[in-house]
CSV table of C-alpha atoms and ligand atoms in Angstrom, one decimal:
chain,number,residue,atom,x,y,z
A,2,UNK,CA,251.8,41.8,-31.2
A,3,UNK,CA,253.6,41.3,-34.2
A,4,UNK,CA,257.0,40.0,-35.4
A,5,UNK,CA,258.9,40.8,-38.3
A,6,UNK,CA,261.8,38.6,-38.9
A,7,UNK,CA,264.8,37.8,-40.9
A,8,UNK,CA,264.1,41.7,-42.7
A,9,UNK,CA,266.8,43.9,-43.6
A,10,UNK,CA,266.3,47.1,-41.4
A,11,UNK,CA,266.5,51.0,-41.5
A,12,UNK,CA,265.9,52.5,-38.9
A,13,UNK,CA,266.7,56.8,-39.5
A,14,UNK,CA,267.4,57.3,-36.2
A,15,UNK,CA,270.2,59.6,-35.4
A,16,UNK,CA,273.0,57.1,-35.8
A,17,UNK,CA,271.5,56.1,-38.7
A,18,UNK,CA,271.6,52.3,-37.3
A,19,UNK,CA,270.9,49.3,-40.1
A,20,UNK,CA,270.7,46.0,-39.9
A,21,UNK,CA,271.2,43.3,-43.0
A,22,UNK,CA,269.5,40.9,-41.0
A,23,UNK,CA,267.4,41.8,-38.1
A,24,UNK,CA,263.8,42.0,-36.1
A,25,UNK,CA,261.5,44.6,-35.0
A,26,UNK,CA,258.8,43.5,-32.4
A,27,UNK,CA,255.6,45.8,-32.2
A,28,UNK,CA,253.6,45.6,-28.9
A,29,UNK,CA,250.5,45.6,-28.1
A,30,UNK,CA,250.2,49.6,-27.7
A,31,UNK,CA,251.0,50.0,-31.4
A,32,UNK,CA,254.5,51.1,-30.3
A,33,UNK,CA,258.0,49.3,-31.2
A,34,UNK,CA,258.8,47.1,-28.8
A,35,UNK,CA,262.3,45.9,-29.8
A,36,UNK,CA,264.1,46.6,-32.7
A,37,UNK,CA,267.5,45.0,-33.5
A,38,UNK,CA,269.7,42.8,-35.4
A,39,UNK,CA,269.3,38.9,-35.6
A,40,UNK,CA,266.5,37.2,-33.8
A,41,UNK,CA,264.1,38.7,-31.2
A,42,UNK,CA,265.0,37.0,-28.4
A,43,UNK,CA,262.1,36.8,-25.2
A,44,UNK,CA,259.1,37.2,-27.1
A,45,UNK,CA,256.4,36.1,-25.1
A,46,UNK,CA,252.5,35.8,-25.0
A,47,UNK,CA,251.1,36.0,-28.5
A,48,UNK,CA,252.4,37.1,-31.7
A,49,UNK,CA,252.1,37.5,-35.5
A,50,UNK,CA,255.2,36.2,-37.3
A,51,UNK,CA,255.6,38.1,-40.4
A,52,UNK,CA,258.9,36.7,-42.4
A,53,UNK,CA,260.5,39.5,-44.0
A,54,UNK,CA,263.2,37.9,-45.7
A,55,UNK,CA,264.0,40.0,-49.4
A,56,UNK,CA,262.3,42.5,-47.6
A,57,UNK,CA,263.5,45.7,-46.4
A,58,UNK,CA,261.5,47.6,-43.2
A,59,UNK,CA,261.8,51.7,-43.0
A,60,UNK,CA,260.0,54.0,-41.0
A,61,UNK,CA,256.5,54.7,-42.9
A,62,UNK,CA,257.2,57.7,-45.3
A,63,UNK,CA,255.3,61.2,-44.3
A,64,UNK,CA,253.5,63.5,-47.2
A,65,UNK,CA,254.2,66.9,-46.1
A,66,UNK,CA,252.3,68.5,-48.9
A,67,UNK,CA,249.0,67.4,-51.5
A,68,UNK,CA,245.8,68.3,-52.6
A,69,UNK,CA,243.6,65.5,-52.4
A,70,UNK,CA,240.6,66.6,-54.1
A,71,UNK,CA,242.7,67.1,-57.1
A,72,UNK,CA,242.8,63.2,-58.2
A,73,UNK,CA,239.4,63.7,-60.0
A,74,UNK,CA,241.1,67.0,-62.3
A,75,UNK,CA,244.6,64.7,-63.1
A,76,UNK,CA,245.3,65.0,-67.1
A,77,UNK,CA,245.0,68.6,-67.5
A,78,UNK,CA,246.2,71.5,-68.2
A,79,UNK,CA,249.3,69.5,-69.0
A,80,UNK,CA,251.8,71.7,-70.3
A,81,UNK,CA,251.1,74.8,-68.2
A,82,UNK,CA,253.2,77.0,-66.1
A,83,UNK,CA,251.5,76.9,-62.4
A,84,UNK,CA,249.5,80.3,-63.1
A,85,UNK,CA,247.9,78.8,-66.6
A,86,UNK,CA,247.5,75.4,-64.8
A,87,UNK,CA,245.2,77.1,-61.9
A,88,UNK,CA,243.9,79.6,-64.0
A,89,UNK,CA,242.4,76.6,-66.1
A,90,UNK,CA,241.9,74.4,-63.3
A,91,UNK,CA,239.6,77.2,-61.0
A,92,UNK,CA,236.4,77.0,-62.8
A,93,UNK,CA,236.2,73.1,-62.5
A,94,UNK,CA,237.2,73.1,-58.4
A,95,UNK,CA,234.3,75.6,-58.1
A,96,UNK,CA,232.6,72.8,-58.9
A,97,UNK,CA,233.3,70.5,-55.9
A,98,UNK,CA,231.6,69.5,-53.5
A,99,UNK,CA,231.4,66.7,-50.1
A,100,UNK,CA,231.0,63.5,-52.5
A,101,UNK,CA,233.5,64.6,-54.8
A,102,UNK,CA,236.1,65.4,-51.8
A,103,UNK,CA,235.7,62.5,-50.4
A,104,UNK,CA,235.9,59.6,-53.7
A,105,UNK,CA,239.0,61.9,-54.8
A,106,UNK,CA,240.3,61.4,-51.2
A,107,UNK,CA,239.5,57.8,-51.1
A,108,UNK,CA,241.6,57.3,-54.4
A,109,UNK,CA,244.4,59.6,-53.5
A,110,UNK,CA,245.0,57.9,-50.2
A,111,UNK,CA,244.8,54.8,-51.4
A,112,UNK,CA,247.4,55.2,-53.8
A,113,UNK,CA,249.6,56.9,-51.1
A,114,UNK,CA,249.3,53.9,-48.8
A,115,UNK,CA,250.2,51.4,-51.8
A,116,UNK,CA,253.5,53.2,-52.4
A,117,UNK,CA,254.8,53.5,-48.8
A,118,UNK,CA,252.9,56.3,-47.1
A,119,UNK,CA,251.8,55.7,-43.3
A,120,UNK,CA,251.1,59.8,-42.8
A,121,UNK,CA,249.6,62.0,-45.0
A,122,UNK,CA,248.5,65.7,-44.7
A,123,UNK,CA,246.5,67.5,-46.9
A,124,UNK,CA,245.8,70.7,-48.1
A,125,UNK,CA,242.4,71.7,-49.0
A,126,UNK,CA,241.7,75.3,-49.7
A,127,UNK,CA,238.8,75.1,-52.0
A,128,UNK,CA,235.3,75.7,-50.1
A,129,UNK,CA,231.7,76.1,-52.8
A,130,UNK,CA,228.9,77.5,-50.6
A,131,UNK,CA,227.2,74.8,-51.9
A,132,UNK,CA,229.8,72.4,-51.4
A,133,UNK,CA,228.7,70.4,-48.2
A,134,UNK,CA,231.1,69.5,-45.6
A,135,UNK,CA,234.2,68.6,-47.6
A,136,UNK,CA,237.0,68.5,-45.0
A,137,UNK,CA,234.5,66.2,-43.2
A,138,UNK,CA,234.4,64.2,-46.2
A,139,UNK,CA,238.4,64.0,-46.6
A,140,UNK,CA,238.9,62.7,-42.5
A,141,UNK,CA,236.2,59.7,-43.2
A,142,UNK,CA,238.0,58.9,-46.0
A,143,UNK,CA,241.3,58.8,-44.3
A,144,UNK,CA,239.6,56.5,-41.3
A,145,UNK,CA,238.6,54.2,-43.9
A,146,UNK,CA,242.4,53.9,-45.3
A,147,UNK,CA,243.7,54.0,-42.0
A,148,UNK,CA,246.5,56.2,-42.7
A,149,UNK,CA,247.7,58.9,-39.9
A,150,UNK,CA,246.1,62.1,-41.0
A,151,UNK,CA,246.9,66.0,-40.9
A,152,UNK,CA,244.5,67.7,-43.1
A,153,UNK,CA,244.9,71.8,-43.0
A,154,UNK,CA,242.2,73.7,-43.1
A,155,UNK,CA,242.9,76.1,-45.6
A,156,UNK,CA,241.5,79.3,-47.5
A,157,UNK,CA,241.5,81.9,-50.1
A,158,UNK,CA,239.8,85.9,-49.4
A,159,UNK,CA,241.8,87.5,-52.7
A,160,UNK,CA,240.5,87.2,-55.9
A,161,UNK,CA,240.5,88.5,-59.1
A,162,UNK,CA,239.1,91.9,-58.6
A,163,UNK,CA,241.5,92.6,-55.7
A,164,UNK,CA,244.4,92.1,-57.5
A,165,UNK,CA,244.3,88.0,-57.0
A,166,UNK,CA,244.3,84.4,-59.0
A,167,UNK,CA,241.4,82.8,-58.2
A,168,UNK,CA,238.3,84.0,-59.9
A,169,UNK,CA,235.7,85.8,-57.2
A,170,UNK,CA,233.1,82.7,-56.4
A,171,UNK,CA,235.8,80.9,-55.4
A,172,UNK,CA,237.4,82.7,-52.3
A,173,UNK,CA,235.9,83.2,-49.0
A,174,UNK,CA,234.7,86.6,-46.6
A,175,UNK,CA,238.2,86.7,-44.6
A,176,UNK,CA,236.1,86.5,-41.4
A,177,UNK,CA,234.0,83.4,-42.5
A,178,UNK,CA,237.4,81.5,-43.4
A,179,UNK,CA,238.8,82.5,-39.8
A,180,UNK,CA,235.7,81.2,-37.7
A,181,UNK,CA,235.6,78.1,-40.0
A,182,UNK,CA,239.3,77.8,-39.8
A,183,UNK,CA,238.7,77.8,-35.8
A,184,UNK,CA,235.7,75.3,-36.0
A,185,UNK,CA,237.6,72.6,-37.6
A,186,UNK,CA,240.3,72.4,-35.4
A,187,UNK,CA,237.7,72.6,-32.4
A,188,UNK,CA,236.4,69.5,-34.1
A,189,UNK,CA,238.6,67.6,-35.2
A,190,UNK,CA,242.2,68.2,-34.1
A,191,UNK,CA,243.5,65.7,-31.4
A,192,UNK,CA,246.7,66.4,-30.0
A,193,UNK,CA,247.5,63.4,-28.0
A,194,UNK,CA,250.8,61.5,-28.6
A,195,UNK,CA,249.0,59.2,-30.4
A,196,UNK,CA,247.0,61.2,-32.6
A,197,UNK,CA,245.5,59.6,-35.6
A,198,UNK,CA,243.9,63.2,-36.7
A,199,UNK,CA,245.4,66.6,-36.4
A,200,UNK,CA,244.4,70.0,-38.0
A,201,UNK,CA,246.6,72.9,-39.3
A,202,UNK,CA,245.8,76.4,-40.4
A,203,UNK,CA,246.7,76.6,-44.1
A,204,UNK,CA,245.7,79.8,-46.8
A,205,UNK,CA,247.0,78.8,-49.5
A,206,UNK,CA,249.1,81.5,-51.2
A,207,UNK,CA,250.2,84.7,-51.1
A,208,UNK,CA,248.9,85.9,-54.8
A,209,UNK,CA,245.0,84.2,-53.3
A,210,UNK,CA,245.6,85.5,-49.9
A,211,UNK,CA,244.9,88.7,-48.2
A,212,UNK,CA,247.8,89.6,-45.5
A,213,UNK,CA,245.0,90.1,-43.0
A,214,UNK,CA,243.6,86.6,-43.3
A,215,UNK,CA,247.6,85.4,-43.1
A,216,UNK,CA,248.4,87.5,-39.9
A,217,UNK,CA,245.1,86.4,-38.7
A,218,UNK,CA,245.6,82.7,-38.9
A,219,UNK,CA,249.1,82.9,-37.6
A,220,UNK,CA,247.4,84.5,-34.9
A,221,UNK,CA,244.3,81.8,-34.7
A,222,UNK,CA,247.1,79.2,-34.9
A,223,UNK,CA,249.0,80.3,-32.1
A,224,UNK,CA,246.5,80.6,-29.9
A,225,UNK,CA,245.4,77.2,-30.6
A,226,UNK,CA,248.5,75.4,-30.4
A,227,UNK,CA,248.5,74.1,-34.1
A,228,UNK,CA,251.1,74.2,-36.9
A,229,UNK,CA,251.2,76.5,-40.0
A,230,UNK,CA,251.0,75.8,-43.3
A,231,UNK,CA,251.0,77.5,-47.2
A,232,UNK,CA,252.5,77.9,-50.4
A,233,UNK,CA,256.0,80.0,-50.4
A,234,UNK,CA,258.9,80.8,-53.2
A,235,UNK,CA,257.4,78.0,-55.8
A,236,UNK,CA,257.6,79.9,-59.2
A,237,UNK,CA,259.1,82.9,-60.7
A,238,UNK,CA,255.6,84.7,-61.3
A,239,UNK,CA,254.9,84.0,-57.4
A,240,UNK,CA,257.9,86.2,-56.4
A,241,UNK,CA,256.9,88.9,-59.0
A,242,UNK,CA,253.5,89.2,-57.3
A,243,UNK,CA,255.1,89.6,-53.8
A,244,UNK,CA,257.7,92.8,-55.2
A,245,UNK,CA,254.8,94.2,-56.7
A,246,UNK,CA,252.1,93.8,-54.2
A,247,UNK,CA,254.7,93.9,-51.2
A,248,UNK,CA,257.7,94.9,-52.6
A,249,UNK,CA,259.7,92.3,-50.9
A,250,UNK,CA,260.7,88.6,-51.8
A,251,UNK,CA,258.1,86.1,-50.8
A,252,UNK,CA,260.4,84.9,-47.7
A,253,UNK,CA,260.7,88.2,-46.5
A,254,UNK,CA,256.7,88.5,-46.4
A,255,UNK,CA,255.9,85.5,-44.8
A,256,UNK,CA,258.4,87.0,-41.7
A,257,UNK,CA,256.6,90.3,-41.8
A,258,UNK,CA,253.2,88.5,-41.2
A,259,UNK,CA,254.2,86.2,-38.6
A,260,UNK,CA,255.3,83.0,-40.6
A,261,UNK,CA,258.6,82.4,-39.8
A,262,UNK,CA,259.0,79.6,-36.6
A,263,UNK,CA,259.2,76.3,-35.8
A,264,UNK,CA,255.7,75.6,-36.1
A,265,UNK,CA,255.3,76.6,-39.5
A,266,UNK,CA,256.0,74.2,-43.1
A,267,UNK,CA,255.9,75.9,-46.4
A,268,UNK,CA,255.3,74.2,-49.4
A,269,UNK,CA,257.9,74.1,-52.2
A,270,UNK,CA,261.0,76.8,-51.2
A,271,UNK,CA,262.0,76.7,-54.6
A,272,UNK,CA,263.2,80.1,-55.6
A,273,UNK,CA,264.9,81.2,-52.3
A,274,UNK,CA,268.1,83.2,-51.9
A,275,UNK,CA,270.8,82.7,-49.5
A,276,UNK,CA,269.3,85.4,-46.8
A,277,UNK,CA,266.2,83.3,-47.5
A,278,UNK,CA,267.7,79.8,-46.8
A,279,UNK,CA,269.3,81.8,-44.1
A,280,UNK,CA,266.1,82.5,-42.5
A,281,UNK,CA,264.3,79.8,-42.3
A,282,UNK,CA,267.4,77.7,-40.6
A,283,UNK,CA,267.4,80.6,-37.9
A,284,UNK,CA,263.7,80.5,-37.0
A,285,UNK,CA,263.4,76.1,-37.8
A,286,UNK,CA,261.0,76.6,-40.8
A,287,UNK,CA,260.0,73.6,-42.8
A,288,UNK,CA,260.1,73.3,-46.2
A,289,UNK,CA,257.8,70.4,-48.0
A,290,UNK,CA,259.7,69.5,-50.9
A,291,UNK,CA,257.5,68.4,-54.3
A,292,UNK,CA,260.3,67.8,-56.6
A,293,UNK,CA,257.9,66.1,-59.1
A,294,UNK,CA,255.2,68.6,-58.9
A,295,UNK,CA,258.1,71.2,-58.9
A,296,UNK,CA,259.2,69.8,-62.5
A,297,UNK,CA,255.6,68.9,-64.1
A,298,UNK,CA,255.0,72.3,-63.4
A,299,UNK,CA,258.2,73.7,-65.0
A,300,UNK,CA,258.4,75.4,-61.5
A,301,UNK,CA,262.5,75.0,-60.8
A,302,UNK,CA,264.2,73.1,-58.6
A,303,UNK,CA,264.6,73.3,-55.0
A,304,UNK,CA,267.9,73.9,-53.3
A,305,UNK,CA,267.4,71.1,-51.0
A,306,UNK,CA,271.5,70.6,-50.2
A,307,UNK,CA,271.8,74.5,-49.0
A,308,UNK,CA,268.3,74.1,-46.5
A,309,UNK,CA,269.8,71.0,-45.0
A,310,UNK,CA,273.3,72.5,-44.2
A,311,UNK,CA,271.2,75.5,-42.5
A,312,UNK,CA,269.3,72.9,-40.2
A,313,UNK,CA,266.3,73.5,-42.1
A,314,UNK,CA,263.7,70.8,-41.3
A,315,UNK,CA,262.6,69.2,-45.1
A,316,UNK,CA,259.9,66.8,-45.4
A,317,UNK,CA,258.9,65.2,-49.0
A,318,UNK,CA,255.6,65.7,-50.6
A,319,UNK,CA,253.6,64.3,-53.2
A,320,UNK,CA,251.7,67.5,-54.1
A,321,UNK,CA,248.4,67.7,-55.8
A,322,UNK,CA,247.7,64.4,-57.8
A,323,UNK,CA,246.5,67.5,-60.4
A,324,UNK,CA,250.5,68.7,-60.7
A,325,UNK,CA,252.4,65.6,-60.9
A,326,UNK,CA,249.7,62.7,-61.9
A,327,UNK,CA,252.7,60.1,-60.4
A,328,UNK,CA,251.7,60.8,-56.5
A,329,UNK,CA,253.4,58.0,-55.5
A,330,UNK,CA,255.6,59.2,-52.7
A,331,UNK,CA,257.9,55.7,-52.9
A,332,UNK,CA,258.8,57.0,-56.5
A,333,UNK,CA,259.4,60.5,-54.5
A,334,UNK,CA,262.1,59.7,-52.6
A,335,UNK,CA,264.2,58.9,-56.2
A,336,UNK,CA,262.9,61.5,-57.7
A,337,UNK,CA,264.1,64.0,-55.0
A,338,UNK,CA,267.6,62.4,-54.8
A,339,UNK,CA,268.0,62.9,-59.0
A,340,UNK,CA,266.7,66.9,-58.7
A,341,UNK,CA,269.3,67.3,-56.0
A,342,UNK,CA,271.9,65.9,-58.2
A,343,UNK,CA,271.4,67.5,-61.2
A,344,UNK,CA,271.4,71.2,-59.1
A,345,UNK,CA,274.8,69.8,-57.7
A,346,UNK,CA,276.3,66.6,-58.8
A,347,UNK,CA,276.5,62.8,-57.5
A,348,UNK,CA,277.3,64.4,-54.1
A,349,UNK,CA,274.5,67.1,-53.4
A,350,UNK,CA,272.5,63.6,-52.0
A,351,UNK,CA,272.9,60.0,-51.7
A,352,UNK,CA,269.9,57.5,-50.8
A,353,UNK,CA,270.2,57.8,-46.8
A,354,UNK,CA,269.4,61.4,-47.2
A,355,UNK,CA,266.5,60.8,-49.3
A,356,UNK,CA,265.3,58.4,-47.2
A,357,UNK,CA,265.6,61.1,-44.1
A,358,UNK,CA,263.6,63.4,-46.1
A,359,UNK,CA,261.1,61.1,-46.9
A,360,UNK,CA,260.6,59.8,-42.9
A,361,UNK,CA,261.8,61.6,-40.0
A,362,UNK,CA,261.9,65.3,-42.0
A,363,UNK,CA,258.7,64.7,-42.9
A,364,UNK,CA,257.7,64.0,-39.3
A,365,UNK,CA,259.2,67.0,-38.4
A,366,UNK,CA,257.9,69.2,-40.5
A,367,UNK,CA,254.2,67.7,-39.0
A,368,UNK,CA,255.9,68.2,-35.5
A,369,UNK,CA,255.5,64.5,-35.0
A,370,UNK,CA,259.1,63.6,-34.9
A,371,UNK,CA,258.7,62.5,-31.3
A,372,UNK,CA,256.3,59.6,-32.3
A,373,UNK,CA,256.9,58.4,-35.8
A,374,UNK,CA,259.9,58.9,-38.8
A,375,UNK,CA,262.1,56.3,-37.3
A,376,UNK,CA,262.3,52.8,-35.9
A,377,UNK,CA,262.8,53.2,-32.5
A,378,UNK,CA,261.6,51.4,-29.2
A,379,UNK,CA,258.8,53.6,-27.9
A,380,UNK,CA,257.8,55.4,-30.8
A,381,UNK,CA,254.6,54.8,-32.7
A,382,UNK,CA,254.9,51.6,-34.9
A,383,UNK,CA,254.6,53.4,-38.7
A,384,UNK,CA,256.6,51.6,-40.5
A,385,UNK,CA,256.8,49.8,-44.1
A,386,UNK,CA,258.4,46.7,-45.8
A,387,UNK,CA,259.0,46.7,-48.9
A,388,UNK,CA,259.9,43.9,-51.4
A,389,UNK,CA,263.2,44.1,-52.9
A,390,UNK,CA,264.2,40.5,-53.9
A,391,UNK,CA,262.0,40.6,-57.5
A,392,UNK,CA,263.6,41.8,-60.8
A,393,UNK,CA,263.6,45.2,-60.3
A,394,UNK,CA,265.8,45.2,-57.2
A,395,UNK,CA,267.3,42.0,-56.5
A,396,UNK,CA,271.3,42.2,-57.1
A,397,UNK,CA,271.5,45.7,-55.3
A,398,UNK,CA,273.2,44.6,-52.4
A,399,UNK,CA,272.7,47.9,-50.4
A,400,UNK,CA,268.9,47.6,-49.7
A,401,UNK,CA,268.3,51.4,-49.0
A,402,UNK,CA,269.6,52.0,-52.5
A,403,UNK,CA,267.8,49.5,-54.4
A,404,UNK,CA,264.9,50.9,-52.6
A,405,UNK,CA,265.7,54.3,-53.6
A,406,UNK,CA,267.8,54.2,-56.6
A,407,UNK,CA,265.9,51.5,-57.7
A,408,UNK,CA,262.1,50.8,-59.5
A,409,UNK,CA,259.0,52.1,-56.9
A,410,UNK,CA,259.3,48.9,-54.6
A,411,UNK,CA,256.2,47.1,-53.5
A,412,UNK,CA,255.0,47.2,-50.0
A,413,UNK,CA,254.4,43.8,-48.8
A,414,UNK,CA,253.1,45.2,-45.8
A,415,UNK,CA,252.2,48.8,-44.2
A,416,UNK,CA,251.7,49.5,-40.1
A,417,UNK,CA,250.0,52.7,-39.0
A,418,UNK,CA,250.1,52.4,-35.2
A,419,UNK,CA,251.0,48.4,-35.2
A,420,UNK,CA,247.9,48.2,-37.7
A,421,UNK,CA,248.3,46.7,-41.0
A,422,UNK,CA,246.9,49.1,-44.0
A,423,UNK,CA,248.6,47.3,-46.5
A,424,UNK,CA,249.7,43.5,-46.6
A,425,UNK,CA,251.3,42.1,-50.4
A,426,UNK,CA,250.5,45.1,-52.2
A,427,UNK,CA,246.8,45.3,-51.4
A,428,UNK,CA,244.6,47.6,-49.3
A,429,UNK,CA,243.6,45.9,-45.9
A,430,UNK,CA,240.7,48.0,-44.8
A,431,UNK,CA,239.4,49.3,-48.8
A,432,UNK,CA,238.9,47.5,-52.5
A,433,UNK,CA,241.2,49.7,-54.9
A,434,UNK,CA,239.0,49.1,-57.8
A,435,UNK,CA,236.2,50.2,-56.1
A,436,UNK,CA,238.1,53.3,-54.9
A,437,UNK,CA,238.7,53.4,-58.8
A,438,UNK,CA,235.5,53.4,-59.5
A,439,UNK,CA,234.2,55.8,-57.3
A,440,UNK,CA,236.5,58.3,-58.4
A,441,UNK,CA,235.9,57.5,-61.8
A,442,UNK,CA,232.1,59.0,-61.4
A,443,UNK,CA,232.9,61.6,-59.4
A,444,UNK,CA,235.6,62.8,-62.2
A,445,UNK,CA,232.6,62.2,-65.0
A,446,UNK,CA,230.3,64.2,-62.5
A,447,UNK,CA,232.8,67.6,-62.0
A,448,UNK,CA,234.0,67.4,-65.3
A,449,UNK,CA,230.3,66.9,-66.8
A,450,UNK,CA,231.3,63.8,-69.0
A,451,UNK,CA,227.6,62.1,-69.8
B,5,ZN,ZN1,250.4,72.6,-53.5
């Protein structure tokens, strides 16, 4: 069991309860125990005292969209709308392949654990013939972290000369991407309460996608019981594809081929009218918001405000360490609450909000919101405490906005499950510099740096 004492505490449950001073008491299941204000009172049998004092304990913060294998391709293509970036960026991911995946991996969810992240999904849609096993290669490297994982199995059957992006090596036969699609989650998906490990079927866009493979996998998906999950409404040039291949808005699309539901997240919903925003409150769509990725890119800016008057469920994500070379998803939760306000003033979002996004919309959005995103008794214990009484944060009285208005706070100590990941800033279970290093050769290796 472990104790965490004297610890400011958020909790993002529905009241939104906080405490300046307070306990939460993880059991030996790896759920929450207790969680309250002032001192745990009863505690018996054995337990780790952890005194959290100029600390601040949230729920551990969900990634609801990345691309893991892109921490070995960060630095380029740097001032690039998202069609120049991937059109320059293609010929190097053909590249990949199981030992590249996995240091890139390794790196990427390292990082993500340092800055606050208990749950991460990823979205790999990138399969050489040659390549090995590389979703494999992603899922050992999140064991070794020990962050909770939802990798999506993802694809791409529309290239260049049918009126695609990506060039022709790089897609897949429709059918082959289907049966692996099927294969993985076989494998690998667990859906216990629990769960550690879960798969979701992901192609990854509609100008790389055919609409066969799309109504296909929401088919596959169904059937199987897991979530949906691609790339919708993130540039301009996206939407022009869609009215000239489909002659509808992007949104509009992903209802005709069976995207629109509650089991379903899209990446980005930037440029989305009202009947759009509309939509996807009707039928409980998520939307995984990249605000950084969103402005490295040039891409817009999300109108976050309008999807969460319509109910719609929005999650925070880090995106591809390729699009925004930041990836800390800490420094996400800032950076969505600044887009927000410059779309619609101080009051479009204040730091609770962000802090929802970042937690139990996130959960959400992975359907997991019945097990982690808040600190409550019974649910899984994900959780973070960060550091707030150093420079950067000490004087800001209201701990949720020094930790979101403020500097990227450190994590003195990370829980997936009651399991420490990260304790004073450092990996428990991996060596960041040689998670550095690692991914050092394998970007010297794809890039073909002697
Ligand atoms: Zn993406």
């Amino acid at each position: 069991m472990i104790l965490i004492e004297n610890a400011a505490i958020a909790t993002v449950d529905e009241a939104g309860r906080e405490f300046t001073t307070g306990h939460v008491l993880v059991g030996d299941d790896g759920r929450i125990a207790a969680v309250g204000a002032g001192a745990a009172t009863g505690v018996i049998g054995e337990v780790r005292r952890i005194d959290g004092r100029g600390c601040l304990v949230t729920p551990g913060l969900v990634n609801t969209h990345h691309h893991l294998y892109q921490w070995v391709t960060r630095g380029l293509a740097l001032d690039e709308t998202l069609f120049g970036w991937l059109t320059t960026l293609y010929p190097i991911w053909g590249r990949l392949d199981a030992g590249i995946v996995g240091a890139a991996a390794g790196a990427g969810l390292g990082w993500l654990a340092l800055s606050g992240c208990t749950t991460s999904m990823d979205h790999h849609y990138v399969f050489p013939r040659d390549g090995g096993d590389v979703l494999a290669a992603e899922i050992e490297a999140a064991r070794a972290i020990g962050v909770r994982f939802h990798p999506t199995r993802g694809s791409m059957d529309l290239s260049r000369k049918d009126g695609g992006l990506p060039p022709d090596h790089l897609v897949e036969d429709t059918d082959e991407a289907l049966a692996a699609t099927e294969a993985a989650i076989d494998r690998w998906h667990d859906p216990s309460p629990e769960s550690m490990l879960q798969i979701a079927v992901a192609p990854c866009s509609p100008f790389s996608v055919t609409t066969r493979l799309m109504t296909e996998s929401a088919e596959l998906a169904r059937r199987k019981g897991v979530r949906l999950h691609t790339h919708l409404a993130e540039t301009d040039d996206e939407e022009e594809f869609c009215l000239r291949q489909f002659g509808c808005k992007p949104v509009e699309y992903a209802e005709r081929v069976g995207w629109l539901g509650d089991d379903v997240w899209l990446a980005h919903g930037v440029h989305l009218d009202d009947s759009a925003i509309a939509r996807l409150g009707a039928t409980g769509t998520g939307v995984a918001h990249c605000p950084s990725s969103n402005a490295r890119l040039g891409a817009g800016s999300a109108r976050v405000r309008e999807l969460l008057d319509h109910g719609v469920p929005v999650g925070l994500g880090v995106d591809g360490a390729a699009s925004q070379e930041v990836s800390h998803l800490g420094a996400e939760l800032r950076q969505a609450l600044y887009t927000a306000r410059l779309r619609g003033g101080p009051k479009a979002m204040n730091a609770r909000e962000s802090l929802r996004l970042g937690t139990i919309g996130g959960a959400r959005c992975l359907g997991r919101q019945d097990d982690i995103g808040s600190l409550e008794v019974g649910k899984l214990a994900d959780l973070v405490m960060w550091r707030l009484d150093g420079l950067g944060h000490d004087g800001i009285d209201d701990h949720v906005a020094a930790l979101v208005f403020g500097p990227p706070a450190r994590v003195d100590l990370a829980l997936v499950g009651g399991r420490p990941i990260v304790e004073r800033g450092e990996l428990v279970n991996a060596d960041a510099d040689t998670l550095t290093a690692t991914a050092r050769t394998a970007h010297r290796r794809l890039l073909e740096i002697s």
